[in-house]
Amino acid sequence: MKNFKVAVLGGGSWATAIVKMLSNNSSKIYWWMRDEEQVKYINKYHHNPKYLQSVAFEPEILHVTTDLNKVLDVADIIIVVIPSAFIHGVLGEVKINNVHKKVFVSAVKGIVPEFHSIPARYIHKQFDLPYEQIAVISGPCHAEEVALERLSYLTISSHSEKVATDVAELLSCRYIKTSISDDIFGTEFSAVLKNVYAIASGICHGLGYGDNFQAVLISNAIQEIERFVDGIKEMHRDVKSSAYLGDLLVTAYSQFSRNRTFGNMIGKGYSVKSAQMEMNMIAEGYYAAKSIYEINKKFNIDMPIATAVYHILYEKISPVIEMRILSDILK
């Protein structure tokens, strides 16, 4: 394996989990985050005080800093793990000549709201990078289980087989299995959509719907994902594989899913603002619901579940009424 210098941008739970994975195969990791106190703490005590506190890091291979330009200058591969709502605020000021030879990897699972764009496409446009220098990390993998070293699976997608393989090798270890794909658009849009459907699942749980209805909801959700990604970029893909269906299932059902938790609170009567304040974490599906709705105006794909979530979150239609309407549509 080549001795790549890898940068990780973001200080949350998924970024922490990715740094842990990389620690098995990388000789030098540059970890950027905005919070100066968090940086000082990690450099002193070698674990993240805010997320996955049980994960300990080796100080010899980890350099944590708030200096974004320094990180971008030295890294060969840059893994973006910033919440989608803040990506443009961080990367929007970066100069193109600083990064034009770098490989960018999106591990965001969200949409850049200012542009209604998946991160891979945003990076492509923002830095004029070919898709051969861009990869996407997807799959059913919660940060909390990575911290516990429970066996998990990731799919690395890129238009360059070499880039996908290099990134996959960096992340692979005893408890992380990887596969590669060339479906950047399908895997990243699927990773975005599953958050919207996890919110729908949470809303239904909060309203008191049972497992029988949840099964129907999720089987319809994977059909919506297939229709949408085929409409965006038609190609041969198997939506029953782990990068699509697997990611949807774990996000819709897991106790660790913040999107399901957010939806559950909405179903129980919380306002969007009060749910966000109580969670103190980003539910990517909230932003994705609006962006997917806006993107779909162009394609007019039949997406009743995603539309119902948009109506509840942004048009303030009662979850009780919206889910009653939806229940008459699902099959």
Coordinates of C-alpha atoms in Angstrom, one line a residue:
M1 CA 0.0 0.0 0.0
K2 CA 1.2 3.5 -0.8
N3 CA 2.1 5.8 2.1
F4 CA -0.6 8.3 1.6
K5 CA -1.0 11.4 3.7
V6 CA -4.7 11.6 4.6
A7 CA -6.7 14.5 5.9
V8 CA -10.1 14.2 7.6
L9 CA -12.3 17.3 7.7
G10 CA -14.8 17.4 10.5
G11 CA -14.9 16.7 14.3
G12 CA -18.2 14.7 14.8
S13 CA -18.9 11.1 15.5
W14 CA -18.5 9.8 11.9
A15 CA -15.3 11.7 11.4
T16 CA -14.0 10.2 14.7
A17 CA -14.9 6.7 13.4
I18 CA -13.2 7.3 10.1
V19 CA -10.0 8.5 11.9
K20 CA -10.1 5.3 13.9
M21 CA -10.4 3.2 10.7
L22 CA -7.5 5.0 9.1
S23 CA -5.3 4.6 12.1
N24 CA -4.9 0.9 11.2
N25 CA -3.3 1.6 7.8
S26 CA -2.0 5.2 7.7
S27 CA 1.3 6.5 8.9
K28 CA 0.1 10.1 9.1
I29 CA -3.4 11.5 9.6
Y30 CA -4.2 15.2 9.5
W31 CA -7.5 15.9 11.3
W32 CA -9.1 19.3 10.9
M33 CA -11.9 20.7 13.0
R34 CA -13.1 24.2 13.9
D35 CA -13.3 23.9 17.6
E36 CA -10.0 25.0 19.1
E37 CA -10.7 23.6 22.6
Q38 CA -11.6 20.3 21.0
V39 CA -8.3 20.3 19.1
K40 CA -6.3 21.1 22.3
Y41 CA -8.1 18.3 24.2
I42 CA -7.5 15.6 21.6
N43 CA -3.9 16.6 21.2
K44 CA -3.4 16.4 25.0
Y45 CA -5.6 13.4 25.9
H46 CA -5.8 11.5 22.6
H47 CA -9.5 11.0 22.4
N48 CA -12.5 13.1 21.3
P49 CA -14.2 14.7 24.3
K50 CA -17.5 15.1 22.4
Y51 CA -18.0 12.0 20.4
L52 CA -17.0 8.3 20.8
Q53 CA -15.0 9.1 23.9
S54 CA -13.9 5.5 24.3
V55 CA -11.9 5.6 21.1
A56 CA -8.2 6.3 21.9
F57 CA -5.8 7.6 19.2
E58 CA -2.0 7.1 18.7
P59 CA -0.4 10.6 19.0
E60 CA 2.5 9.5 16.8
I61 CA 0.4 9.3 13.7
L62 CA -2.3 11.9 14.4
H63 CA -2.0 15.7 13.9
V64 CA -5.1 17.6 14.9
T65 CA -5.4 21.3 14.0
T66 CA -7.7 24.2 13.1
D67 CA -5.5 25.2 10.3
L68 CA -7.4 24.1 7.2
N69 CA -4.9 25.4 4.6
K70 CA -2.1 23.5 6.2
V71 CA -4.1 20.3 6.2
L72 CA -5.1 20.7 2.5
D73 CA -1.5 21.5 1.5
V74 CA 0.1 18.4 2.9
A75 CA -2.6 15.8 2.3
D76 CA -2.8 13.5 -0.8
I77 CA -6.3 12.3 0.1
I78 CA -8.9 14.6 1.7
I79 CA -11.9 12.9 3.4
V80 CA -14.8 15.3 3.9
V81 CA -17.0 14.5 6.9
I82 CA -18.5 17.9 7.5
P83 CA -22.3 18.1 8.0
S84 CA -23.7 19.0 4.6
A85 CA -25.2 22.3 5.8
F86 CA -21.7 23.6 6.5
I87 CA -19.7 22.2 3.6
H88 CA -19.8 25.3 1.5
G89 CA -19.0 27.5 4.5
V90 CA -15.7 25.5 4.9
L91 CA -14.7 24.6 1.4
G92 CA -16.1 27.7 -0.4
E93 CA -13.1 29.8 0.4
V94 CA -10.5 27.2 -0.6
K95 CA -8.3 28.1 -3.6
I96 CA -8.5 25.8 -6.5
N97 CA -4.8 25.6 -7.1
N98 CA -4.4 24.3 -3.5
V99 CA -6.3 21.1 -4.3
H100 CA -6.3 20.5 -8.0
K101 CA -4.1 17.4 -7.7
K102 CA -5.7 16.0 -4.6
V103 CA -8.2 13.1 -4.2
F104 CA -11.4 14.2 -2.4
V105 CA -13.6 11.6 -0.7
S106 CA -17.1 12.4 0.4
A107 CA -18.3 10.7 3.6
V108 CA -21.1 13.2 4.2
K109 CA -24.4 11.4 3.4
G110 CA -26.2 14.7 2.9
I111 CA -26.8 17.4 0.3
V112 CA -25.2 20.8 0.1
P113 CA -28.3 22.9 0.7
E114 CA -27.2 26.1 -1.1
F115 CA -26.9 24.2 -4.4
H116 CA -29.2 21.2 -3.8
S117 CA -26.1 19.2 -4.8
I118 CA -24.6 16.0 -3.5
P119 CA -21.1 16.6 -2.1
A120 CA -19.4 14.7 -4.9
R121 CA -21.0 17.0 -7.5
Y122 CA -20.3 20.1 -5.4
I123 CA -16.6 19.2 -5.1
H124 CA -16.5 18.5 -8.9
K125 CA -18.0 21.9 -9.6
Q126 CA -16.3 23.9 -6.9
F127 CA -12.7 22.8 -7.6
D128 CA -13.1 21.8 -11.3
L129 CA -12.0 18.3 -10.3
P130 CA -12.7 15.3 -12.6
Y131 CA -14.8 12.6 -11.1
E132 CA -11.7 10.4 -11.4
Q133 CA -10.3 12.3 -8.4
I134 CA -13.5 12.0 -6.3
A135 CA -14.8 9.1 -4.3
V136 CA -17.8 8.4 -2.1
I137 CA -17.9 6.4 1.1
S138 CA -21.3 4.7 1.7
G139 CA -22.8 1.7 3.4
P140 CA -24.6 0.5 6.5
C141 CA -22.1 1.6 9.1
H142 CA -22.9 3.5 12.3
A143 CA -20.0 5.3 14.0
E144 CA -21.0 3.8 17.4
E145 CA -20.4 0.3 16.1
V146 CA -17.1 1.2 14.5
A147 CA -16.0 2.4 18.0
L148 CA -17.0 -1.0 19.4
E149 CA -15.1 -2.7 16.5
R150 CA -18.3 -4.5 15.4
L151 CA -18.0 -6.0 11.9
S152 CA -19.2 -3.4 9.3
Y153 CA -19.2 -3.0 5.6
L154 CA -18.4 0.0 3.4
T155 CA -18.7 0.7 -0.3
I156 CA -16.2 3.1 -2.0
S157 CA -17.4 4.5 -5.3
S158 CA -15.4 6.4 -7.8
H159 CA -15.1 6.7 -11.6
S160 CA -11.4 5.7 -11.1
E161 CA -11.0 2.1 -10.0
K162 CA -7.5 2.9 -8.7
V163 CA -8.9 5.7 -6.4
A164 CA -11.7 3.5 -5.1
T165 CA -9.2 0.7 -4.4
D166 CA -6.7 3.0 -2.7
V167 CA -9.4 4.5 -0.4
A168 CA -10.9 1.0 0.3
E169 CA -7.4 -0.3 1.4
L170 CA -7.0 2.7 3.7
L171 CA -10.2 1.9 5.5
S172 CA -10.1 -1.9 5.5
C173 CA -9.2 -3.6 8.7
R174 CA -10.2 -6.5 10.9
Y175 CA -13.7 -5.1 11.6
I176 CA -14.2 -3.1 8.3
K177 CA -14.9 -4.9 5.0
T178 CA -14.8 -2.9 1.9
S179 CA -16.0 -3.2 -1.7
I180 CA -15.7 -0.8 -4.7
S181 CA -18.2 0.6 -7.2
D182 CA -18.3 3.1 -10.0
D183 CA -21.8 4.4 -9.1
I184 CA -20.9 7.7 -7.4
F185 CA -24.3 9.3 -8.1
G186 CA -26.4 6.3 -7.1
T187 CA -24.6 5.5 -3.9
E188 CA -24.4 9.1 -2.7
F189 CA -28.0 9.9 -3.5
S190 CA -29.1 6.7 -1.9
A191 CA -27.1 7.7 1.2
V192 CA -29.0 11.0 1.2
L193 CA -32.4 9.5 0.6
K194 CA -32.2 6.9 3.3
N195 CA -31.9 9.7 5.9
V196 CA -35.3 11.1 4.7
Y197 CA -36.9 7.6 4.9
A198 CA -35.4 7.1 8.4
I199 CA -37.2 10.3 9.4
A200 CA -40.4 8.9 8.0
S201 CA -39.8 5.7 9.9
G202 CA -39.2 7.6 13.1
I203 CA -42.4 9.7 12.6
C204 CA -44.4 6.6 12.1
H205 CA -42.9 5.1 15.3
G206 CA -43.7 8.3 17.2
L207 CA -47.3 8.1 16.0
G208 CA -47.7 4.6 17.2
Y209 CA -47.5 2.6 13.9
G210 CA -46.3 -0.9 14.3
D211 CA -43.8 -3.2 12.7
N212 CA -46.2 -4.3 10.0
F213 CA -46.6 -0.8 8.7
Q214 CA -42.8 -0.1 9.1
A215 CA -42.1 -3.1 6.8
V216 CA -44.4 -1.8 4.1
L217 CA -43.0 1.7 4.5
I218 CA -39.4 0.6 4.0
S219 CA -40.2 -1.8 1.1
N220 CA -41.8 1.2 -0.6
A221 CA -38.9 3.4 0.3
I222 CA -36.3 1.2 -1.5
Q223 CA -38.6 1.4 -4.6
E224 CA -38.5 5.2 -4.3
I225 CA -34.7 5.2 -4.1
E226 CA -34.5 3.0 -7.2
R227 CA -36.8 5.2 -9.2
F228 CA -35.0 8.3 -8.1
V229 CA -31.4 7.2 -8.7
D230 CA -32.4 5.7 -12.1
G231 CA -34.0 9.0 -13.0
I232 CA -30.9 10.9 -12.0
K233 CA -28.4 8.6 -13.6
E234 CA -29.5 5.4 -15.3
M235 CA -27.1 2.6 -15.1
H236 CA -26.9 -1.1 -14.1
R237 CA -27.1 -1.2 -10.3
D238 CA -28.5 -3.6 -7.7
V239 CA -30.4 -1.6 -5.1
K240 CA -30.6 -4.7 -2.9
S241 CA -26.9 -4.5 -2.2
S242 CA -25.6 -3.1 1.1
A243 CA -24.7 0.4 -0.2
Y244 CA -28.4 1.0 -1.0
L245 CA -30.8 -1.4 0.8
G246 CA -28.4 -2.2 3.7
D247 CA -27.8 1.5 4.5
L248 CA -31.5 2.2 4.3
L249 CA -32.3 -0.6 6.7
V250 CA -29.8 0.2 9.4
T251 CA -30.7 3.9 9.3
A252 CA -34.4 3.3 9.5
Y253 CA -34.3 0.7 12.3
S254 CA -31.1 1.3 14.4
Q255 CA -31.1 2.8 17.9
F256 CA -28.1 4.8 16.8
S257 CA -29.9 6.5 13.9
R258 CA -30.2 10.2 14.6
N259 CA -32.6 10.7 11.7
R260 CA -35.0 8.0 13.0
T261 CA -34.7 9.7 16.5
F262 CA -35.4 13.1 15.0
G263 CA -38.5 11.7 13.2
N264 CA -39.7 9.9 16.3
M265 CA -39.7 13.2 18.1
I266 CA -41.6 14.9 15.3
G267 CA -44.1 12.1 15.5
K268 CA -44.5 12.6 19.2
G269 CA -45.3 16.3 18.7
Y270 CA -42.0 18.1 18.9
S271 CA -41.5 21.1 16.6
V272 CA -38.5 20.9 14.2
K273 CA -36.6 23.5 16.3
S274 CA -37.3 21.8 19.6
A275 CA -36.3 18.4 18.3
Q276 CA -33.0 19.8 16.9
M277 CA -32.2 21.6 20.1
E278 CA -32.8 18.6 22.3
M279 CA -30.8 16.2 20.0
N280 CA -27.8 18.6 19.8
M281 CA -26.7 16.7 16.7
I282 CA -27.3 17.1 13.0
A283 CA -30.1 15.0 11.4
E284 CA -29.0 15.2 7.7
G285 CA -32.4 14.1 6.5
Y286 CA -33.9 17.4 7.6
Y287 CA -31.9 19.3 5.0
A288 CA -32.1 16.5 2.5
A289 CA -35.9 16.4 2.5
K290 CA -36.0 20.0 1.1
S291 CA -33.2 19.5 -1.4
I292 CA -34.7 16.2 -2.8
Y293 CA -38.1 17.9 -3.1
E294 CA -36.5 20.8 -5.1
I295 CA -34.4 18.5 -7.3
N296 CA -37.4 16.3 -8.0
K297 CA -39.3 19.3 -9.5
K298 CA -37.2 18.8 -12.6
F299 CA -37.6 15.0 -12.8
N300 CA -41.2 14.6 -11.4
I301 CA -40.4 11.1 -10.0
D302 CA -43.2 9.4 -8.0
M303 CA -41.9 9.8 -4.4
P304 CA -44.9 9.9 -2.0
I305 CA -42.9 9.0 1.2
A306 CA -40.2 11.7 0.6
T307 CA -42.9 14.2 -0.3
A308 CA -44.8 13.4 2.9
V309 CA -41.7 14.1 5.0
Y310 CA -41.1 17.4 3.2
H311 CA -44.8 18.4 3.8
I312 CA -44.4 17.6 7.5
L313 CA -41.1 19.3 8.1
Y314 CA -41.4 22.4 5.8
E315 CA -45.1 23.0 5.2
K316 CA -46.0 22.1 8.8
I317 CA -48.7 19.7 7.8
S318 CA -49.8 17.5 10.7
P319 CA -47.9 14.2 10.8
V320 CA -51.1 12.4 11.7
I321 CA -52.9 13.7 8.6
E322 CA -49.9 13.2 6.3
M323 CA -49.2 9.6 7.3
R324 CA -52.9 8.8 7.0
I325 CA -52.8 10.0 3.4
L326 CA -49.6 8.1 2.8
S327 CA -51.0 4.9 4.3
D328 CA -53.7 4.9 1.6
I329 CA -51.0 5.2 -1.2
L330 CA -48.6 2.5 0.0
K331 CA -48.9 -1.1 -1.2

